Amino acid sequence: HAALGDPDSAFADYDQALGTLVRVMGAQAPYTLHVQAHRAGALAQRGEVAQAVAELAQTVEAQRPHGPMGFATTVLHHVMALRLNGQPAQALAALQRDATVASSRSDRFRWHYERGASLLDLARNDEALAALRQAESFLAAPAETRNAPRAEWRVALGRERLGLPGWSHRCAW
């Protein structure tokens, strides 16, 4: 059982859960891949971005044939990890390749948000502002979105409006 604020315990729990899922359901089972994507997304947020990028790239390709269960989450975690790894052009390419996976309101918000953040990292501020405004349109129903992305979006928009260069951040989803 992971203690709050103890990422090493949390990853031990993730690893134990994945071991069980692989043994019971198989390594390529949709739910196993879904949990694997969440673990890799957590790696990115912990700062192990290069490892997260590698794991998420494999998970995206393994999950693609299984259809929608968790696929949008996996793609969006991968995009976030690419961006945090200093690869905003690759993040944009991944978003474009899998543009149709974002079907829920929160996934569409994250898709536009990640697009805007990647464009900001590439200093394409006008396009970034348009993408972030599109993301804002999905914030109208607070019950369907989370407060952290909303706050992060507002920081991104504010920095863009101030013309601050080199914007980069770590976003906790």
XYZ file of N, CA, C and O in Angstrom:
692
model
N 0.851 -1.178 0.000
C 0.000 0.000 0.000
C 0.894 1.238 0.000
O 1.737 1.396 0.877
N 0.693 2.118 -0.952
C 1.534 3.314 -1.095
C 1.117 4.392 -0.105
O -0.054 4.659 0.090
N 2.122 4.993 0.521
C 1.864 6.123 1.406
C 1.738 7.383 0.560
O 2.382 7.506 -0.484
N 0.904 8.321 1.005
C 0.779 9.584 0.290
C 2.125 10.277 0.258
O 2.834 10.328 1.259
N 2.481 10.803 -0.902
C 3.750 11.510 -1.040
C 4.949 10.596 -1.170
O 6.081 11.055 -1.077
N 4.744 9.308 -1.352
C 5.846 8.351 -1.474
C 5.792 7.689 -2.851
O 5.226 6.609 -3.014
N 6.392 8.350 -3.864
C 6.296 7.822 -5.224
C 6.915 6.441 -5.392
O 6.436 5.641 -6.180
N 7.957 6.133 -4.623
C 8.573 4.807 -4.765
C 7.598 3.703 -4.369
O 7.510 2.673 -5.032
N 6.833 3.928 -3.292
C 5.805 2.952 -2.890
C 4.735 2.835 -3.960
O 4.253 1.739 -4.258
N 4.346 3.980 -4.526
C 3.310 3.972 -5.567
C 3.781 3.151 -6.764
O 3.003 2.363 -7.320
N 5.045 3.309 -7.150
C 5.525 2.544 -8.303
C 5.672 1.067 -7.979
O 5.472 0.222 -8.851
N 5.971 0.753 -6.731
C 5.992 -0.661 -6.334
C 4.588 -1.247 -6.481
O 4.427 -2.385 -6.960
N 3.563 -0.469 -6.095
C 2.180 -0.928 -6.260
C 1.819 -1.079 -7.735
O 1.175 -2.059 -8.126
N 2.207 -0.090 -8.554
C 1.962 -0.191 -9.997
C 2.592 -1.463 -10.553
O 1.970 -2.209 -11.301
N 3.851 -1.698 -10.191
C 4.564 -2.859 -10.719
C 3.918 -4.170 -10.273
O 3.794 -5.109 -11.060
N 3.484 -4.215 -9.026
C 2.804 -5.415 -8.527
C 1.485 -5.633 -9.280
O 1.175 -6.755 -9.684
N 0.716 -4.555 -9.461
C -0.553 -4.668 -10.182
C -0.329 -5.113 -11.620
O -1.042 -5.988 -12.128
N 0.679 -4.528 -12.265
C 0.957 -4.924 -13.655
C 1.397 -6.378 -13.734
O 1.020 -7.089 -14.672
N 2.200 -6.825 -12.774
C 2.613 -8.232 -12.750
C 1.405 -9.159 -12.677
O 1.332 -10.162 -13.397
N 0.452 -8.790 -11.831
C -0.768 -9.590 -11.700
C -1.584 -9.545 -12.982
O -2.066 -10.583 -13.465
N -1.749 -8.366 -13.549
C -2.534 -8.240 -14.791
C -1.902 -9.032 -15.932
O -2.608 -9.698 -16.697
N -0.603 -8.965 -16.062
C 0.088 -9.714 -17.125
C -0.126 -11.210 -16.924
O -0.425 -11.947 -17.869
N 0.010 -11.669 -15.678
C -0.156 -13.092 -15.386
C -1.588 -13.560 -15.629
O -1.814 -14.626 -16.193
N -2.571 -12.751 -15.241
C -3.972 -13.173 -15.311
C -4.594 -12.877 -16.673
O -5.298 -13.713 -17.241
N -4.343 -11.671 -17.205
C -5.021 -11.244 -18.432
C -4.122 -11.294 -19.667
O -4.619 -11.311 -20.779
N -2.820 -11.215 -19.460
C -1.882 -11.193 -20.575
C -1.314 -9.802 -20.794
O -1.955 -8.792 -20.471
N -0.115 -9.750 -21.341
C 0.590 -8.481 -21.530
C -0.095 -7.569 -22.541
O 0.051 -6.352 -22.471
N -0.826 -8.127 -23.483
C -1.457 -7.329 -24.531
C -2.937 -7.079 -24.288
O -3.619 -6.518 -25.149
N -3.445 -7.480 -23.131
C -4.859 -7.250 -22.812
C -5.115 -5.743 -22.701
O -4.272 -5.001 -22.182
N -6.248 -5.277 -23.197
C -6.530 -3.840 -23.183
C -6.381 -3.187 -21.807
O -5.796 -2.112 -21.688
N -6.880 -3.837 -20.749
C -6.786 -3.206 -19.433
C -5.342 -3.178 -18.931
O -4.911 -2.214 -18.296
N -4.581 -4.223 -19.215
C -3.163 -4.238 -18.843
C -2.443 -3.064 -19.505
O -1.671 -2.344 -18.859
N -2.703 -2.858 -20.780
C -2.073 -1.756 -21.513
C -2.526 -0.400 -20.961
O -1.734 0.546 -20.873
N -3.781 -0.308 -20.578
C -4.314 0.934 -19.997
C -3.569 1.286 -18.704
O -3.135 2.423 -18.503
N -3.396 0.315 -17.824
C -2.692 0.543 -16.561
C -1.218 0.856 -16.833
O -0.624 1.733 -16.199
N -0.640 0.167 -17.804
C 0.752 0.424 -18.182
C 0.922 1.879 -18.641
O 1.921 2.529 -18.316
N -0.041 2.398 -19.375
C 0.016 3.792 -19.837
C -0.052 4.758 -18.661
O 0.675 5.762 -18.627
N -0.896 4.467 -17.692
C -0.985 5.330 -16.508
C 0.333 5.314 -15.727
O 0.789 6.358 -15.257
N 0.951 4.151 -15.619
C 2.234 4.062 -14.919
C 3.284 4.892 -15.646
O 4.048 5.634 -15.025
N 3.325 4.805 -16.950
C 4.308 5.565 -17.721
C 4.039 7.068 -17.636
O 4.973 7.865 -17.568
N 2.756 7.462 -17.638
C 2.423 8.869 -17.459
C 2.905 9.380 -16.108
O 3.405 10.501 -15.989
N 2.794 8.556 -15.092
C 3.290 8.925 -13.768
C 4.815 9.040 -13.772
O 5.382 9.900 -13.094
N 5.482 8.186 -14.543
C 6.941 8.308 -14.687
C 7.315 9.681 -15.239
O 8.254 10.317 -14.762
N 6.586 10.133 -16.243
C 6.866 11.439 -16.848
C 6.698 12.541 -15.809
O 7.519 13.458 -15.719
N 5.657 12.454 -15.022
C 5.410 13.473 -14.012
C 6.436 13.417 -12.897
O 6.702 14.416 -12.242
N 7.046 12.263 -12.689
C 8.087 12.109 -11.674
C 9.436 12.597 -12.189
O 10.386 12.688 -11.438
N 9.507 12.919 -13.482
C 10.744 13.439 -14.051
C 11.518 12.441 -14.883
O 12.541 12.777 -15.460
N 11.045 11.211 -14.964
C 11.712 10.188 -15.763
C 11.097 10.185 -17.164
O 10.502 9.213 -17.623
N 11.267 11.318 -17.835
C 10.542 11.582 -19.068
C 11.015 10.704 -20.222
O 10.199 10.176 -20.977
N 12.319 10.535 -20.389
C 12.815 9.711 -21.494
C 12.301 8.276 -21.380
O 11.882 7.671 -22.378
N 12.308 7.723 -20.173
C 11.784 6.370 -19.958
C 10.286 6.326 -20.253
O 9.793 5.389 -20.863
N 9.563 7.361 -19.823
C 8.121 7.421 -20.078
C 7.837 7.474 -21.570
O 6.936 6.787 -22.059
N 8.599 8.283 -22.310
C 8.413 8.379 -23.763
C 8.573 7.004 -24.400
O 7.742 6.573 -25.213
N 9.630 6.287 -24.028
C 9.876 4.959 -24.612
C 8.742 3.989 -24.279
O 8.236 3.281 -25.161
N 8.328 3.957 -23.010
C 7.255 3.040 -22.607
C 5.927 3.393 -23.269
O 5.185 2.512 -23.705
N 5.639 4.681 -23.346
C 4.360 5.091 -23.933
C 4.321 4.854 -25.436
O 3.272 4.499 -25.980
N 5.435 5.039 -26.116
C 5.470 4.759 -27.559
C 5.129 3.291 -27.820
O 4.340 2.975 -28.713
N 5.705 2.397 -27.024
C 5.405 0.966 -27.166
C 3.946 0.675 -26.818
O 3.277 -0.106 -27.496
N 3.457 1.315 -25.770
C 2.077 1.060 -25.324
C 1.070 1.565 -26.352
O 0.063 0.899 -26.613
N 1.336 2.738 -26.942
C 0.430 3.271 -27.973
C 0.292 2.262 -29.104
O -0.825 1.938 -29.537
N 1.409 1.755 -29.595
C 1.356 0.815 -30.721
C 0.718 -0.510 -30.324
O -0.012 -1.104 -31.114
N 0.969 -0.982 -29.103
C 0.351 -2.234 -28.648
C -1.146 -2.067 -28.445
O -1.924 -2.992 -28.682
N -1.565 -0.883 -28.029
C -2.968 -0.644 -27.706
C -3.807 -0.297 -28.939
O -5.016 -0.515 -28.938
N -3.183 0.235 -29.966
C -3.911 0.696 -31.159
C -4.907 -0.339 -31.702
O -6.061 -0.008 -31.964
N -4.538 -1.600 -31.860
C -5.507 -2.565 -32.428
C -6.691 -2.899 -31.527
O -7.694 -3.425 -31.985
N -6.596 -2.577 -30.245
C -7.658 -2.938 -29.302
C -8.820 -1.964 -29.285
O -9.827 -2.223 -28.637
N -8.677 -0.840 -29.937
C -9.774 0.107 -29.979
C -9.751 1.106 -28.844
O -8.704 1.398 -28.291
N -10.926 1.600 -28.475
C -10.998 2.807 -27.667
C -10.642 2.694 -26.190
O -10.315 3.689 -25.574
N -10.678 1.520 -25.574
C -10.505 1.469 -24.126
C -9.158 2.052 -23.697
O -8.129 1.431 -23.848
N -9.193 3.262 -23.181
C -7.999 3.892 -22.669
C -7.028 4.408 -23.704
O -5.996 4.966 -23.361
N -7.335 4.229 -24.987
C -6.381 4.616 -26.020
C -6.133 6.114 -26.029
O -4.989 6.560 -26.144
N -7.165 6.917 -25.865
C -6.982 8.372 -25.843
C -6.078 8.769 -24.688
O -5.183 9.609 -24.848
N -6.270 8.160 -23.528
C -5.421 8.454 -22.374
C -3.971 8.117 -22.682
O -3.061 8.890 -22.383
N -3.741 6.963 -23.301
C -2.382 6.547 -23.639
C -1.746 7.532 -24.607
O -0.609 7.960 -24.410
N -2.472 7.897 -25.651
C -1.951 8.849 -26.635
C -1.633 10.183 -25.967
O -0.560 10.770 -26.180
N -2.535 10.672 -25.126
C -2.331 11.967 -24.488
C -1.182 11.933 -23.472
O -0.427 12.898 -23.357
N -1.019 10.822 -22.762
C 0.155 10.672 -21.885
C 1.431 10.702 -22.727
O 2.426 11.317 -22.342
N 1.423 10.010 -23.853
C 2.596 9.966 -24.731
C 2.935 11.364 -25.247
O 4.099 11.783 -25.241
N 1.927 12.097 -25.667
C 2.135 13.460 -26.163
C 2.727 14.341 -25.058
O 3.689 15.085 -25.295
N 2.157 14.253 -23.854
C 2.680 15.027 -22.734
C 4.142 14.676 -22.472
O 4.983 15.570 -22.295
N 4.467 13.393 -22.472
C 5.843 12.971 -22.202
C 6.795 13.463 -23.296
O 7.911 13.909 -22.994
N 6.366 13.403 -24.549
C 7.205 13.927 -25.637
C 7.482 15.411 -25.423
O 8.625 15.874 -25.548
N 6.442 16.152 -25.096
C 6.589 17.596 -24.886
C 7.519 17.879 -23.717
O 8.426 18.710 -23.809
N 7.341 17.170 -22.611
C 8.190 17.370 -21.442
C 9.631 16.949 -21.709
O 10.552 17.414 -21.048
N 9.818 16.061 -22.671
C 11.154 15.601 -23.047
C 11.805 16.536 -24.062
O 12.846 16.214 -24.628
N 11.166 17.689 -24.314
C 11.736 18.654 -25.246
C 11.520 18.289 -26.702
O 12.292 18.695 -27.569
N 10.450 17.555 -26.992
C 10.143 17.118 -28.348
C 8.758 17.607 -28.774
O 7.888 16.815 -29.123
N 8.532 18.930 -28.773
C 7.184 19.432 -29.095
C 6.766 19.140 -30.531
O 5.577 18.930 -30.782
N 7.692 19.107 -31.480
C 7.317 18.791 -32.865
C 6.806 17.353 -32.966
O 5.812 17.088 -33.652
N 7.456 16.436 -32.263
C 6.997 15.046 -32.262
C 5.659 14.919 -31.529
O 4.820 14.105 -31.912
N 5.461 15.730 -30.492
C 4.182 15.724 -29.775
C 3.055 16.150 -30.713
O 1.988 15.523 -30.749
N 3.307 17.212 -31.494
C 2.290 17.660 -32.464
C 2.008 16.592 -33.509
O 0.851 16.373 -33.883
N 3.057 15.918 -33.979
C 2.860 14.851 -34.975
C 2.016 13.720 -34.397
O 1.134 13.186 -35.072
N 2.268 13.359 -33.138
C 1.479 12.298 -32.498
C 0.025 12.721 -32.338
O -0.893 11.915 -32.548
N -0.203 13.979 -31.985
C -1.577 14.473 -31.882
C -2.288 14.409 -33.226
O -3.450 14.011 -33.308
N -1.588 14.819 -34.270
C -2.187 14.816 -35.603
C -2.504 13.392 -36.058
O -3.564 13.126 -36.606
N -1.570 12.463 -35.804
C -1.746 11.071 -36.230
C -2.974 10.444 -35.574
O -3.692 9.669 -36.185
N -3.219 10.793 -34.329
C -4.315 10.178 -33.589
C -5.373 11.206 -33.188
O -5.948 11.135 -32.102
N -5.659 12.139 -34.073
C -6.585 13.245 -33.777
C -7.989 12.773 -33.441
O -8.704 13.434 -32.697
N -8.404 11.650 -33.946
C -9.792 11.204 -33.751
C -10.009 10.441 -32.454
O -11.139 10.098 -32.140
N -8.949 10.172 -31.675
C -9.138 9.363 -30.470
C -9.794 10.128 -29.336
O -10.359 9.523 -28.440
N -9.709 11.433 -29.364
C -10.260 12.244 -28.277
C -11.760 12.411 -28.475
O -12.207 13.316 -29.152
N -12.527 11.524 -27.856
C -13.975 11.571 -28.062
C -14.720 12.180 -26.874
O -15.746 12.806 -27.058
N -14.199 12.017 -25.662
C -14.891 12.603 -24.508
C -14.541 14.084 -24.405
O -13.545 14.553 -24.954
N -15.337 14.801 -23.674
C -15.098 16.238 -23.481
C -13.734 16.484 -22.836
O -12.978 17.344 -23.254
N -13.398 15.714 -21.805
C -12.113 15.922 -21.130
C -10.944 15.545 -22.037
O -9.904 16.207 -22.014
N -11.098 14.501 -22.866
C -10.031 14.140 -23.811
C -9.854 15.220 -24.872
O -8.723 15.532 -25.258
N -10.953 15.798 -25.337
C -10.846 16.879 -26.330
C -10.179 18.105 -25.715
O -9.355 18.764 -26.354
N -10.533 18.396 -24.447
C -9.842 19.480 -23.753
C -8.346 19.212 -23.732
O -7.543 20.071 -24.102
N -7.934 18.023 -23.272
C -6.502 17.695 -23.169
C -5.827 17.720 -24.528
O -4.682 18.133 -24.651
N -6.525 17.266 -25.591
C -5.945 17.263 -26.938
C -5.596 18.696 -27.350
O -4.479 18.969 -27.784
N -6.548 19.609 -27.201
C -6.296 21.009 -27.586
C -5.266 21.655 -26.660
O -4.445 22.454 -27.102
N -5.328 21.317 -25.374
C -4.364 21.861 -24.423
C -2.940 21.427 -24.793
O -2.023 22.251 -24.835
N -2.741 20.136 -25.034
C -1.406 19.634 -25.394
C -0.937 20.241 -26.712
O 0.246 20.538 -26.885
N -1.864 20.433 -27.632
C -1.507 21.076 -28.899
C -1.029 22.502 -28.641
O 0.010 22.925 -29.140
N -1.784 23.247 -27.824
C -1.400 24.616 -27.505
C -0.069 24.689 -26.785
O 0.784 25.528 -27.107
N 0.146 23.809 -25.813
C 1.414 23.806 -25.069
C 2.584 23.470 -25.983
O 3.647 24.087 -25.892
N 2.405 22.519 -26.889
C 3.468 22.158 -27.827
C 3.762 23.308 -28.781
O 4.931 23.595 -29.091
N 2.707 23.958 -29.256
C 2.905 25.112 -30.141
C 3.620 26.247 -29.412
O 4.473 26.929 -29.998
N 3.302 26.451 -28.140
C 4.019 27.462 -27.362
C 5.501 27.113 -27.259
O 6.358 27.990 -27.388
N 5.796 25.852 -27.032
C 7.190 25.428 -26.942
C 7.934 25.661 -28.256
O 9.152 25.811 -28.262
N 7.201 25.672 -29.363
C 7.798 25.922 -30.677
C 7.748 27.405 -31.056
O 8.088 27.767 -32.183
N 7.308 28.252 -30.114
C 7.188 29.704 -30.324
C 6.229 30.039 -31.461
O 6.370 31.053 -32.125
N 5.215 29.202 -31.657
C 4.165 29.463 -32.643
C 2.966 30.005 -31.866
O 1.930 29.363 -31.741
N 3.150 31.221 -31.319
C 2.227 31.769 -30.330
C 0.812 32.013 -30.835
O -0.144 31.795 -30.099
N 0.649 32.476 -32.073
C -0.708 32.720 -32.577
C -1.495 31.416 -32.675
O -2.659 31.350 -32.276
N -0.857 30.376 -33.197
C -1.516 29.073 -33.286
C -1.776 28.511 -31.890
O -2.820 27.892 -31.644
N -0.826 28.724 -30.985
C -0.980 28.243 -29.606
C -2.182 28.898 -28.941
O -2.982 28.224 -28.284
N -2.305 30.195 -29.123
C -3.421 30.915 -28.524
C -4.752 30.374 -29.051
O -5.698 30.146 -28.280
N -4.824 30.118 -30.341
C -6.055 29.560 -30.922
C -6.358 28.185 -30.321
O -7.513 27.886 -29.982
N -5.335 27.341 -30.177
C -5.539 26.001 -29.613
C -5.968 26.089 -28.153
O -6.862 25.358 -27.711
N -5.352 26.997 -27.392
C -5.712 27.140 -25.983
C -7.121 27.711 -25.823
O -7.848 27.333 -24.900
N -7.514 28.575 -26.730
C -8.905 29.078 -26.696
C -9.883 27.950 -27.017
O -10.981 27.884 -26.449
N -9.487 27.087 -27.937
C -10.334 25.923 -28.244
C -10.442 25.036 -27.007
O -11.523 24.562 -26.676
N -9.333 24.845 -26.314
C -9.361 24.058 -25.076
C -10.302 24.706 -24.063
O -11.067 24.023 -23.383
N -10.257 26.038 -23.983
C -11.107 26.766 -23.046
C -12.583 26.469 -23.281
O -13.372 26.409 -22.341
N -12.952 26.249 -24.530
C -14.358 25.989 -24.835
C -14.872 24.712 -24.166
O -16.070 24.548 -23.984
N -13.964 23.821 -23.787
C -14.363 22.579 -23.124
C -14.408 22.716 -21.611
O -14.730 21.766 -20.909
N -14.095 23.895 -21.103
C -14.105 24.105 -19.660
C -15.453 24.580 -19.144
O -15.614 24.820 -17.959
N -16.427 24.697 -20.021
C -17.739 25.227 -19.637
C -18.474 24.308 -18.669
O -19.321 24.763 -17.930
N -18.150 23.026 -18.661
C -18.825 22.076 -17.773
C -17.819 21.562 -16.746
O -17.182 20.544 -16.949
N -17.655 22.264 -15.623
C -16.626 21.900 -14.651
C -16.721 20.469 -14.136
O -15.723 19.902 -13.763
N -17.895 19.896 -14.117
C -18.023 18.528 -13.612
C -17.287 17.533 -14.501
O -16.934 16.456 -14.062
N -17.075 17.891 -15.755
C -16.441 16.961 -16.681
C -14.956 17.229 -16.879
O -14.313 16.551 -17.658
N -14.401 18.220 -16.237
C -12.978 18.516 -16.358
C -12.373 18.578 -14.974
O -13.082 18.573 -13.976
N -11.073 18.663 -14.916
C -10.390 18.701 -13.627
C -9.855 20.103 -13.373
O -9.517 20.822 -14.288
N -9.717 20.469 -12.122
C -9.222 21.793 -11.770
C -7.765 21.999 -12.153
O -7.388 23.085 -12.560
N -6.920 20.980 -12.023
C -5.496 21.157 -12.326
C -5.273 21.541 -13.785
O -4.577 22.528 -14.053
N -5.850 20.842 -14.766
C -5.636 21.267 -16.152
C -6.194 22.668 -16.414
O -5.607 23.428 -17.173
N -7.309 23.000 -15.781
C -7.881 24.332 -15.970
C -6.885 25.381 -15.481
O -6.634 26.376 -16.157
N -6.287 25.178 -14.326
C -5.307 26.124 -13.798
C -4.077 26.177 -14.693
O -3.556 27.260 -14.985
N -3.597 25.036 -15.147
C -2.438 24.996 -16.032
C -2.729 25.734 -17.333
O -1.883 26.444 -17.855
N -3.930 25.540 -17.856
C -4.292 26.229 -19.093
C -4.257 27.733 -18.891
O -3.745 28.475 -19.713
N -4.798 28.200 -17.777
C -4.821 29.643 -17.523
C -3.407 30.200 -17.381
O -3.122 31.307 -17.832
N -2.509 29.439 -16.776
C -1.108 29.864 -16.688
C -0.517 29.967 -18.093
O 0.147 30.950 -18.431
N -0.766 28.957 -18.933
C -0.236 28.966 -20.298
C -0.763 30.162 -21.086
O -0.008 30.852 -21.781
N -2.058 30.403 -20.981
C -2.653 31.524 -21.701
C -2.083 32.848 -21.191
O -1.731 33.723 -21.992
N -1.953 32.978 -19.891
C -1.400 34.205 -19.327
C 0.026 34.446 -19.770
O 0.406 35.565 -20.139
N 0.837 33.399 -19.774
C 2.230 33.548 -20.220
C 2.276 33.929 -21.693
O 3.101 34.744 -22.102
N 1.409 33.339 -22.492
C 1.397 33.674 -23.918
C 1.000 35.126 -24.111
O 1.606 35.845 -24.893
N -0.010 35.574 -23.380
C -0.465 36.962 -23.504
C 0.609 37.946 -23.070
O 0.688 39.055 -23.581
N 1.450 37.537 -22.115
C 2.551 38.390 -21.682
C 3.744 38.313 -22.630
O 4.695 39.066 -22.492
N 3.684 37.378 -23.576
C 4.770 37.228 -24.536
C 6.014 36.615 -23.931
O 7.127 36.881 -24.381
N 5.841 35.773 -22.906
C 6.993 35.168 -22.256
C 7.556 34.050 -23.133
O 6.837 33.139 -23.534
N 8.845 34.094 -23.451
C 9.454 33.072 -24.312
C 9.806 31.814 -23.531
O 9.879 31.834 -22.308
N 10.054 30.741 -24.282
C 10.562 29.510 -23.704
C 9.658 28.863 -22.689
O 10.138 28.255 -21.738
N 8.365 28.948 -22.869
C 7.434 28.394 -21.887
C 7.539 26.885 -21.878
O 7.536 26.216 -22.898
N 7.663 26.312 -20.698
C 7.661 24.881 -20.518
C 7.217 24.615 -19.094
O 7.459 25.417 -18.207
N 6.556 23.500 -18.858
C 6.081 23.189 -17.505
C 5.881 21.697 -17.374
O 5.946 20.945 -18.320
N 5.599 21.295 -16.176
C 5.197 19.930 -15.879
C 3.720 20.005 -15.483
O 3.368 20.716 -14.564
N 2.913 19.244 -16.179
C 1.478 19.280 -15.906
C 1.057 17.992 -15.229
O 1.304 16.922 -15.749
N 0.440 18.075 -14.086
C -0.049 16.898 -13.373
C -1.490 16.651 -13.781
O -2.353 17.459 -13.508
N -1.726 15.526 -14.423
C -3.095 15.196 -14.845
C -3.721 14.326 -13.833
O -3.426 13.320 -13.475
